[in-house]
Amino acid sequence: MRTPIDPELIARHNASLERDLKEDYQHLGAVLARRGVDLDEVTGRIRRFAVAIPSWGVGTGGTRFARFPLAGEPRNVFEKLEDCAVIQQLGRATPTVSPHFPWDRVEDINGLRDTARSYGLGFDAVNSNTFEDLPGQLSYKFGSLTHTDRRVREQAIAHNLECIEVGKKLGSRALTVWIGDGGNFPGQQDMTRALERYLESMHPIVAALPEGWRAFIEHKLYEPALYTTVISDWGTSFICASQLGPNVQCLVDLGHHAPTTNIEQIVARLIQFQRLGGFHFNDSKYGDDDLDTGSANPFQIFLVFNELVDAELRGAPGFAPSYMLDQSHNVTDPIESLLESAVALQRAYAQALLVDRKRLREAQEANDALLANRALHSAIESDVEPAIRMARKLNGGAIDPVAVYRASGYRRAKAEQRPQELTGKAGIV
Ligand code: LRH
Ligand code: MN
């Protein structure tokens, strides 16, 4: 397997931190044993935790105002895979990549699959894109799968069918459909007819899904449409999934909700009715900010994982969510942000595993709100870093991945090897 970072560097780094890690791990083990928790069992679960990297996330992101490119950032999908391989080699929690078409379109799809395999990487859900125009195509200015013009709808359907064909070659098992369709003015769009057109357009896409595949409907409150959005919330997504078939589920992008939305409750509902397809993890304060997961509001991601772990431990029927990141790295090195974001998810997962669910259930049944809330807080206040670090080391990664990444000089080397115009046009990628 190709390893972009010198394995010796990781081995020397881990050797220098091993004794302290063992000490911290034994101490945490003793603390948790007093709470009746087996640390090795928790570490085992963390070792099996995996989240997909968004191919579009390893390049620098931007806003409508500007994008500030980073010297050495990837210029094409093959360089994106190389950077994804660095994240997997150091962090050992991101074995798959979620691609986006046509951004990642190449002639030789099998070559793309083989390049990923040469780094030990696979592919998660493929993302279609009917929110941007390509030269020579009908415009998506007024929508795609819900456009009033049948020819535009058919173009959008054909693109999604093409994404499924590409995904089959890559070994993906899901298609994520996010559309920005909607209106900017009251009256501009007939809201009922728009949703009717959406369902009509989604039927042939769902019918084309191979055996064992799923389609994920990704809802979003607003942007780019600023008054109505056809698939604006989990309720609309849920109804559409229910109409379209058992292999159609809802994808929760954390940034696609109004700031005060109770996202963990949405997750609980989707689990209860077996429509939770997966996640686009990120963080936000105002809108679809696509900030690093857990960077602004770590309690939010913990509360989501509290629902996910409860479902995992109770064996909730049909529970098989796909975990993916979806972030925009405007001011950090994307590799460092994605390494830290995967760790933020491992941390939320590990802390949710420490919730004393028997004590929580007793407090809930007894309407003892204080003890119930404390059951969650005593978990999130636990320092689980030794468990996450041990899991990473046992998986062959670096105890402190960002430290090794910086010591490797990888980005500096790529700045030499990837000469490019560092002129940033506005836009998310
Ligand atoms: C829309 C979205 C969607 C992607 C795009 C890059 O805001 O979250 O998941 O297609 O970002
Ligand atoms: Mn998303």
Short mmCIF file of C-alpha atoms and ligand atoms in Angstrom, two decimals:
data_model
loop_
_atom_site.label_atom_id
_atom_site.label_comp_id
_atom_site.label_asym_id
_atom_site.label_seq_id
_atom_site.Cartn_x
_atom_site.Cartn_y
_atom_site.Cartn_z
CA MET A 1 0.00 0.00 0.00
CA ARG A 2 1.23 3.49 -0.85
CA THR A 3 1.94 5.64 2.24
CA PRO A 4 2.36 9.38 1.51
CA ILE A 5 3.92 9.95 4.94
CA ASP A 6 7.18 8.17 5.89
CA PRO A 7 6.06 5.33 8.24
CA GLU A 8 9.35 5.75 10.14
CA LEU A 9 8.32 9.26 11.15
CA ILE A 10 5.10 7.87 12.67
CA ALA A 11 6.96 5.04 14.44
CA ARG A 12 9.51 7.44 15.99
CA HIS A 13 6.74 9.83 17.05
CA ASN A 14 4.66 7.06 18.66
CA ALA A 15 7.71 5.65 20.45
CA SER A 16 8.32 9.06 22.05
CA LEU A 17 4.73 9.24 23.37
CA GLU A 18 4.04 5.56 24.14
CA ARG A 19 4.95 5.55 27.87
CA ASP A 20 2.77 8.58 28.68
CA LEU A 21 -0.10 7.14 26.66
CA LYS A 22 0.09 3.81 28.52
CA GLU A 23 0.05 5.66 31.86
CA ASP A 24 -2.92 7.85 30.88
CA TYR A 25 -4.73 4.80 29.48
CA GLN A 26 -4.27 2.76 32.65
CA HIS A 27 -5.49 5.70 34.73
CA LEU A 28 -8.61 6.13 32.57
CA GLY A 29 -9.16 2.37 32.75
CA ALA A 30 -9.17 2.53 36.55
CA VAL A 31 -11.55 5.51 36.63
CA LEU A 32 -13.97 3.84 34.22
CA ALA A 33 -13.76 0.45 35.96
CA ARG A 34 -15.11 2.14 39.09
CA ARG A 35 -18.08 3.17 36.90
CA GLY A 36 -18.47 -0.39 35.65
CA VAL A 37 -17.14 0.49 32.18
CA ASP A 38 -14.62 -1.73 30.37
CA LEU A 39 -12.17 0.68 28.67
CA ASP A 40 -10.83 -1.95 26.26
CA GLU A 41 -14.38 -2.59 25.04
CA VAL A 42 -14.84 1.16 24.43
CA THR A 43 -11.46 1.38 22.67
CA GLY A 44 -12.46 -1.55 20.47
CA ARG A 45 -15.57 0.30 19.35
CA ILE A 46 -13.58 3.48 18.65
CA ARG A 47 -11.16 1.42 16.52
CA ARG A 48 -14.08 0.31 14.33
CA PHE A 49 -15.51 3.85 13.98
CA ALA A 50 -15.22 5.21 10.45
CA VAL A 51 -16.29 8.42 8.68
CA ALA A 52 -15.93 9.28 4.99
CA ILE A 53 -13.91 12.25 3.75
CA PRO A 54 -15.67 14.56 1.24
CA SER A 55 -13.44 14.74 -1.85
CA TRP A 56 -14.35 18.43 -2.12
CA GLY A 57 -13.16 19.01 1.46
CA VAL A 58 -9.41 18.45 0.84
CA GLY A 59 -9.22 21.59 -1.30
CA THR A 60 -9.62 25.00 0.34
CA GLY A 61 -13.19 26.25 0.49
CA GLY A 62 -14.56 29.74 0.13
CA THR A 63 -17.60 31.87 0.38
CA ARG A 64 -19.46 33.98 -2.16
CA PHE A 65 -17.04 36.76 -1.33
CA ALA A 66 -13.73 35.01 -1.91
CA ARG A 67 -11.70 31.81 -1.69
CA PHE A 68 -8.07 32.04 -0.55
CA PRO A 69 -6.19 29.11 -2.16
CA LEU A 70 -3.47 27.24 -0.24
CA ALA A 71 -0.12 26.52 -1.87
CA GLY A 72 0.12 22.77 -2.45
CA GLU A 73 -3.62 22.11 -2.38
CA PRO A 74 -4.86 19.36 -4.73
CA ARG A 75 -5.50 20.37 -8.37
CA ASN A 76 -7.39 17.23 -9.40
CA VAL A 77 -9.13 14.17 -7.95
CA PHE A 78 -5.96 12.05 -7.93
CA GLU A 79 -4.16 14.64 -5.76
CA LYS A 80 -7.31 14.80 -3.61
CA LEU A 81 -7.02 11.03 -3.06
CA GLU A 82 -3.36 11.43 -2.08
CA ASP A 83 -4.38 13.94 0.61
CA CYS A 84 -7.22 11.64 1.75
CA ALA A 85 -4.58 8.91 2.08
CA VAL A 86 -2.53 11.16 4.40
CA ILE A 87 -5.61 11.64 6.63
CA GLN A 88 -6.23 7.87 6.73
CA GLN A 89 -2.56 6.96 7.27
CA LEU A 90 -2.23 9.31 10.26
CA GLY A 91 -5.76 9.15 11.73
CA ARG A 92 -6.96 5.65 10.78
CA ALA A 93 -10.66 6.64 10.99
CA THR A 94 -11.40 7.69 7.40
CA PRO A 95 -11.05 4.63 5.10
CA THR A 96 -13.48 5.96 2.48
CA VAL A 97 -13.99 9.03 0.30
CA SER A 98 -17.36 10.48 -0.75
CA PRO A 99 -16.93 11.78 -4.32
CA HIS A 100 -18.82 14.54 -6.09
CA PHE A 101 -19.64 14.59 -9.79
CA PRO A 102 -18.83 16.29 -12.09
CA TRP A 103 -16.16 17.85 -9.81
CA ASP A 104 -14.34 14.45 -9.64
CA ARG A 105 -15.20 13.32 -13.20
CA VAL A 106 -12.33 11.52 -15.04
CA GLU A 107 -12.25 9.41 -18.21
CA ASP A 108 -10.72 6.39 -16.47
CA ILE A 109 -13.07 5.63 -13.54
CA ASN A 110 -11.44 2.24 -13.00
CA GLY A 111 -8.11 4.06 -12.76
CA LEU A 112 -9.62 6.29 -10.08
CA ARG A 113 -10.86 3.23 -8.16
CA ASP A 114 -7.44 1.56 -8.46
CA THR A 115 -5.60 4.68 -7.35
CA ALA A 116 -7.81 4.84 -4.25
CA ARG A 117 -7.21 1.14 -3.60
CA SER A 118 -3.43 1.67 -3.89
CA TYR A 119 -3.79 3.97 -0.85
CA GLY A 120 -6.12 1.52 0.96
CA LEU A 121 -9.11 3.79 0.33
CA GLY A 122 -12.66 2.93 -0.78
CA PHE A 123 -15.65 5.06 -1.79
CA ASP A 124 -18.78 5.94 0.20
CA ALA A 125 -21.89 7.64 -1.24
CA VAL A 126 -21.54 9.45 -4.57
CA ASN A 127 -22.94 13.00 -4.67
CA SER A 128 -24.73 14.30 -7.75
CA ASN A 129 -24.60 17.98 -8.69
CA THR A 130 -27.54 19.67 -10.36
CA PHE A 131 -26.88 23.03 -8.70
CA GLU A 132 -24.24 24.27 -11.16
CA ASP A 133 -24.38 24.71 -14.94
CA LEU A 134 -21.96 23.04 -17.33
CA PRO A 135 -21.15 24.51 -20.77
CA GLY A 136 -23.59 23.31 -23.42
CA GLN A 137 -26.17 22.15 -20.89
CA LEU A 138 -29.65 23.46 -20.11
CA SER A 139 -29.47 25.80 -17.10
CA TYR A 140 -30.39 24.90 -13.54
CA LYS A 141 -31.02 28.59 -12.75
CA PHE A 142 -34.65 27.84 -12.01
CA GLY A 143 -34.14 24.36 -10.62
CA SER A 144 -33.24 20.86 -11.66
CA LEU A 145 -35.37 17.83 -10.68
CA THR A 146 -38.27 20.24 -10.01
CA HIS A 147 -37.76 22.59 -12.97
CA THR A 148 -40.98 23.54 -14.83
CA ASP A 149 -39.28 22.49 -18.10
CA ARG A 150 -39.37 18.69 -18.57
CA ARG A 151 -36.16 18.80 -20.64
CA VAL A 152 -34.22 20.27 -17.68
CA ARG A 153 -35.71 17.65 -15.33
CA GLU A 154 -34.68 14.89 -17.72
CA GLN A 155 -31.15 16.32 -17.91
CA ALA A 156 -30.96 16.26 -14.09
CA ILE A 157 -32.35 12.71 -13.95
CA ALA A 158 -29.79 11.57 -16.56
CA HIS A 159 -26.97 13.09 -14.46
CA ASN A 160 -28.08 11.15 -11.39
CA LEU A 161 -28.26 7.93 -13.43
CA GLU A 162 -24.71 8.63 -14.65
CA CYS A 163 -23.59 9.09 -11.01
CA ILE A 164 -25.04 5.67 -10.15
CA GLU A 165 -23.12 4.09 -13.06
CA VAL A 166 -19.87 5.76 -11.93
CA GLY A 167 -20.58 4.75 -8.32
CA LYS A 168 -21.05 1.11 -9.32
CA LYS A 169 -17.53 1.10 -10.84
CA LEU A 170 -16.09 2.76 -7.74
CA GLY A 171 -17.75 0.31 -5.34
CA SER A 172 -20.07 2.87 -3.75
CA ARG A 173 -23.42 1.69 -2.37
CA ALA A 174 -25.36 4.94 -2.16
CA LEU A 175 -26.29 8.10 -4.05
CA THR A 176 -26.72 11.39 -2.19
CA VAL A 177 -29.18 13.74 -3.88
CA TRP A 178 -29.07 17.34 -2.67
CA ILE A 179 -30.85 19.90 -4.87
CA GLY A 180 -30.87 23.65 -4.29
CA ASP A 181 -34.23 23.98 -6.07
CA GLY A 182 -36.60 26.65 -4.73
CA GLY A 183 -37.62 30.28 -5.16
CA ASN A 184 -36.53 33.73 -4.00
CA PHE A 185 -39.91 35.44 -4.07
CA PRO A 186 -43.35 34.70 -2.58
CA GLY A 187 -45.44 33.46 -5.51
CA GLN A 188 -42.43 32.61 -7.67
CA GLN A 189 -42.94 28.85 -7.28
CA ASP A 190 -46.06 26.69 -6.92
CA MET A 191 -44.85 24.81 -3.85
CA THR A 192 -47.13 21.81 -4.34
CA ARG A 193 -46.41 21.32 -8.04
CA ALA A 194 -42.68 21.69 -7.38
CA LEU A 195 -42.74 18.79 -4.90
CA GLU A 196 -44.91 16.74 -7.29
CA ARG A 197 -42.25 17.26 -9.98
CA TYR A 198 -39.54 16.26 -7.47
CA LEU A 199 -41.24 12.92 -6.70
CA GLU A 200 -41.93 12.31 -10.40
CA SER A 201 -38.23 12.91 -11.18
CA MET A 202 -36.91 10.80 -8.28
CA HIS A 203 -38.86 7.65 -9.26
CA PRO A 204 -36.63 6.71 -12.27
CA ILE A 205 -33.51 7.51 -10.20
CA VAL A 206 -34.63 5.22 -7.36
CA ALA A 207 -35.66 2.55 -9.88
CA ALA A 208 -32.10 2.58 -11.26
CA LEU A 209 -30.47 1.86 -7.88
CA PRO A 210 -28.63 -1.49 -7.96
CA GLU A 211 -29.47 -4.22 -5.41
CA GLY A 212 -28.19 -3.21 -1.96
CA TRP A 213 -27.86 0.47 -2.86
CA ARG A 214 -29.59 3.34 -1.05
CA ALA A 215 -30.53 6.86 -2.09
CA PHE A 216 -30.04 9.61 0.49
CA ILE A 217 -32.28 12.69 0.34
CA GLU A 218 -30.41 15.68 1.81
CA HIS A 219 -32.69 18.44 3.08
CA LYS A 220 -31.61 22.07 3.56
CA LEU A 221 -33.54 25.04 5.01
CA TYR A 222 -32.30 27.61 2.49
CA GLU A 223 -29.43 28.68 0.12
CA PRO A 224 -29.07 29.00 -2.72
CA ALA A 225 -32.85 29.56 -2.75
CA LEU A 226 -33.74 32.26 -0.28
CA TYR A 227 -37.57 32.08 0.10
CA THR A 228 -38.79 28.54 -0.64
CA THR A 229 -36.60 25.41 -0.82
CA VAL A 230 -38.33 22.33 -2.20
CA ILE A 231 -36.62 19.84 0.20
CA SER A 232 -36.30 22.27 3.11
CA ASP A 233 -36.61 20.08 6.19
CA TRP A 234 -36.52 16.56 7.58
CA GLY A 235 -40.30 16.26 7.40
CA THR A 236 -40.40 16.83 3.65
CA SER A 237 -37.41 14.53 3.20
CA PHE A 238 -39.10 11.85 5.36
CA ILE A 239 -42.38 12.03 3.43
CA CYS A 240 -40.54 11.79 0.10
CA ALA A 241 -38.45 8.84 1.30
CA SER A 242 -41.64 7.11 2.47
CA GLN A 243 -43.22 7.71 -0.94
CA LEU A 244 -40.18 6.60 -2.94
CA GLY A 245 -39.28 3.24 -1.41
CA PRO A 246 -37.60 1.32 1.44
CA ASN A 247 -34.10 1.98 0.05
CA VAL A 248 -34.59 5.75 0.17
CA GLN A 249 -33.53 7.41 3.40
CA CYS A 250 -32.82 10.86 4.85
CA LEU A 251 -29.35 12.40 5.14
CA VAL A 252 -28.85 14.92 7.95
CA ASP A 253 -26.35 17.70 7.15
CA LEU A 254 -25.97 19.39 10.55
CA GLY A 255 -25.64 22.84 8.99
CA HIS A 256 -28.89 22.64 7.04
CA HIS A 257 -31.19 23.66 9.90
CA ALA A 258 -32.28 26.89 11.55
CA PRO A 259 -29.85 27.69 14.41
CA THR A 260 -32.28 26.69 17.19
CA THR A 261 -33.33 23.36 15.65
CA ASN A 262 -33.21 20.28 17.93
CA ILE A 263 -31.18 18.11 15.54
CA GLU A 264 -30.76 15.20 17.99
CA GLN A 265 -34.55 14.88 18.11
CA ILE A 266 -34.70 14.69 14.31
CA VAL A 267 -32.07 11.94 14.48
CA ALA A 268 -34.12 10.04 17.09
CA ARG A 269 -37.22 10.24 14.89
CA LEU A 270 -35.42 9.08 11.73
CA ILE A 271 -33.91 6.13 13.65
CA GLN A 272 -37.34 5.22 15.10
CA PHE A 273 -38.91 5.04 11.63
CA GLN A 274 -35.82 3.43 9.94
CA ARG A 275 -35.20 6.36 7.60
CA LEU A 276 -31.83 7.52 8.90
CA GLY A 277 -29.53 7.14 5.86
CA GLY A 278 -26.57 9.11 7.10
CA PHE A 279 -24.89 12.35 7.99
CA HIS A 280 -22.88 15.22 6.63
CA PHE A 281 -21.09 16.24 9.80
CA ASN A 282 -19.89 19.82 10.30
CA ASP A 283 -20.51 22.67 12.71
CA SER A 284 -22.22 26.04 12.35
CA LYS A 285 -23.29 29.11 14.31
CA TYR A 286 -25.63 30.88 11.90
CA GLY A 287 -26.23 29.25 8.49
CA ASP A 288 -24.69 26.47 6.43
CA ASP A 289 -21.26 27.55 7.65
CA ASP A 290 -19.61 24.12 7.07
CA LEU A 291 -17.22 24.69 9.97
CA ASP A 292 -15.03 21.95 11.44
CA THR A 293 -17.10 19.36 13.29
CA GLY A 294 -17.22 20.03 17.03
CA SER A 295 -15.20 23.25 16.68
CA ALA A 296 -17.97 25.67 17.72
CA ASN A 297 -20.53 23.48 19.49
CA PRO A 298 -19.12 20.11 20.65
CA PHE A 299 -22.18 19.46 22.89
CA GLN A 300 -24.37 19.36 19.74
CA ILE A 301 -22.37 16.55 18.16
CA PHE A 302 -22.35 14.68 21.53
CA LEU A 303 -26.15 14.86 21.75
CA VAL A 304 -26.44 13.44 18.23
CA PHE A 305 -24.10 10.57 19.12
CA ASN A 306 -26.03 9.96 22.34
CA GLU A 307 -29.00 9.03 20.11
CA LEU A 308 -26.80 7.02 17.72
CA VAL A 309 -25.14 5.01 20.51
CA ASP A 310 -28.50 4.31 22.16
CA ALA A 311 -29.72 2.93 18.81
CA GLU A 312 -26.51 0.91 18.32
CA LEU A 313 -26.68 -0.62 21.83
CA ARG A 314 -30.41 -1.42 21.69
CA GLY A 315 -30.01 -2.91 18.19
CA ALA A 316 -32.50 -0.54 16.55
CA PRO A 317 -33.96 -2.23 13.44
CA GLY A 318 -32.57 -0.97 10.10
CA PHE A 319 -29.91 1.13 11.87
CA ALA A 320 -27.00 1.53 9.40
CA PRO A 321 -26.20 5.22 9.04
CA SER A 322 -23.44 6.37 6.68
CA TYR A 323 -21.09 8.81 8.39
CA MET A 324 -19.55 11.47 6.13
CA LEU A 325 -17.98 14.85 6.75
CA ASP A 326 -19.04 17.88 4.68
CA GLN A 327 -16.98 20.92 5.54
CA SER A 328 -15.43 23.97 3.90
CA HIS A 329 -11.93 24.84 5.03
CA ASN A 330 -11.49 28.53 4.32
CA VAL A 331 -8.69 29.45 6.75
CA THR A 332 -7.04 26.16 7.82
CA ASP A 333 -5.08 23.41 6.09
CA PRO A 334 -7.87 21.03 5.02
CA ILE A 335 -5.85 17.95 6.03
CA GLU A 336 -5.43 19.25 9.59
CA SER A 337 -9.11 20.22 9.83
CA LEU A 338 -10.27 16.83 8.57
CA LEU A 339 -7.90 15.00 10.97
CA GLU A 340 -9.26 17.02 13.90
CA SER A 341 -12.88 16.61 12.73
CA ALA A 342 -12.60 12.83 12.57
CA VAL A 343 -11.21 12.92 16.13
CA ALA A 344 -14.10 15.17 17.23
CA LEU A 345 -16.50 12.47 16.00
CA GLN A 346 -14.53 9.72 17.78
CA ARG A 347 -14.64 11.85 20.95
CA ALA A 348 -18.43 12.36 20.74
CA TYR A 349 -18.89 8.64 20.05
CA ALA A 350 -16.60 7.60 22.93
CA GLN A 351 -18.28 9.99 25.37
CA ALA A 352 -21.73 8.75 24.29
CA LEU A 353 -20.51 5.19 25.01
CA LEU A 354 -19.78 6.32 28.59
CA VAL A 355 -23.38 7.39 29.29
CA ASP A 356 -24.71 5.18 32.10
CA ARG A 357 -27.88 4.25 30.18
CA LYS A 358 -29.39 2.25 33.07
CA ARG A 359 -29.09 5.26 35.43
CA LEU A 360 -30.36 7.54 32.63
CA ARG A 361 -33.43 5.36 31.99
CA GLU A 362 -34.21 5.15 35.74
CA ALA A 363 -34.00 8.95 36.08
CA GLN A 364 -36.16 9.45 32.97
CA GLU A 365 -38.82 6.99 34.20
CA ALA A 366 -38.76 8.72 37.60
CA ASN A 367 -38.97 12.17 35.96
CA ASP A 368 -35.79 13.11 37.79
CA ALA A 369 -34.70 15.69 35.23
CA LEU A 370 -31.56 16.69 37.14
CA LEU A 371 -30.13 13.17 37.43
CA ALA A 372 -31.11 12.45 33.83
CA ASN A 373 -29.25 15.54 32.57
CA ARG A 374 -26.32 14.74 34.86
CA ALA A 375 -26.06 11.27 33.31
CA LEU A 376 -25.23 12.97 30.01
CA HIS A 377 -22.95 15.60 31.51
CA SER A 378 -20.85 13.10 33.46
CA ALA A 379 -20.19 11.43 30.10
CA ILE A 380 -19.25 14.52 28.13
CA GLU A 381 -17.08 15.70 31.02
CA SER A 382 -15.00 12.49 30.75
CA ASP A 383 -11.52 12.88 29.25
CA VAL A 384 -11.55 10.12 26.62
CA GLU A 385 -8.38 11.28 24.79
CA PRO A 386 -6.28 8.29 26.04
CA ALA A 387 -8.86 5.89 24.54
CA ILE A 388 -8.94 7.72 21.18
CA ARG A 389 -5.14 7.91 21.04
CA MET A 390 -4.76 4.22 21.96
CA ALA A 391 -7.33 3.24 19.30
CA ARG A 392 -5.41 5.25 16.70
CA LYS A 393 -2.05 3.75 17.70
CA LEU A 394 -3.47 0.20 17.68
CA ASN A 395 -4.89 0.91 14.20
CA GLY A 396 -1.38 1.86 13.02
CA GLY A 397 -1.87 5.63 13.06
CA ALA A 398 -0.03 8.48 14.78
CA ILE A 399 -0.74 9.18 18.44
CA ASP A 400 -0.85 12.93 17.55
CA PRO A 401 -1.64 13.03 13.82
CA VAL A 402 -1.47 16.81 13.33
CA ALA A 403 1.95 16.94 15.02
CA VAL A 404 3.29 14.26 12.64
CA TYR A 405 1.63 15.92 9.65
CA ARG A 406 3.35 19.23 10.47
CA ALA A 407 6.67 17.50 11.15
CA SER A 408 6.42 15.72 7.78
CA GLY A 409 6.52 18.98 5.78
CA TYR A 410 3.97 17.35 3.46
CA ARG A 411 2.21 20.60 2.46
CA ARG A 412 5.48 22.40 1.80
CA ALA A 413 6.58 19.53 -0.44
CA LYS A 414 3.25 19.61 -2.28
CA ALA A 415 3.60 23.35 -2.84
CA GLU A 416 6.71 22.46 -4.90
CA GLN A 417 5.11 19.46 -6.64
CA ARG A 418 1.74 21.12 -7.35
CA PRO A 419 2.53 24.49 -8.97
CA GLN A 420 -0.67 26.45 -9.54
CA GLU A 421 -2.16 29.95 -9.87
CA LEU A 422 -3.06 30.96 -6.32
CA THR A 423 -5.71 33.33 -7.58
CA GLY A 424 -8.94 32.52 -5.70
CA LYS A 425 -12.26 33.13 -7.44
CA ALA A 426 -15.28 33.38 -5.12
CA GLY A 427 -17.22 30.16 -4.43
CA ILE A 428 -17.41 27.20 -2.08
CA VAL A 429 -14.71 25.11 -3.85
C1 LRH B 1 -25.15 21.60 0.11
C2 LRH B 1 -24.15 20.51 0.50
C3 LRH B 1 -24.33 19.23 -0.27
C4 LRH B 1 -23.16 19.16 -1.21
C5 LRH B 1 -22.59 20.50 -1.18
C6 LRH B 1 -21.11 20.53 -1.43
O1 LRH B 1 -24.99 22.70 0.97
O2 LRH B 1 -24.17 20.32 1.87
O3 LRH B 1 -24.14 18.12 0.55
O4 LRH B 1 -23.46 18.64 -2.40
O5 LRH B 1 -22.86 20.97 0.11
MN MN B 2 -23.97 18.36 2.72
#
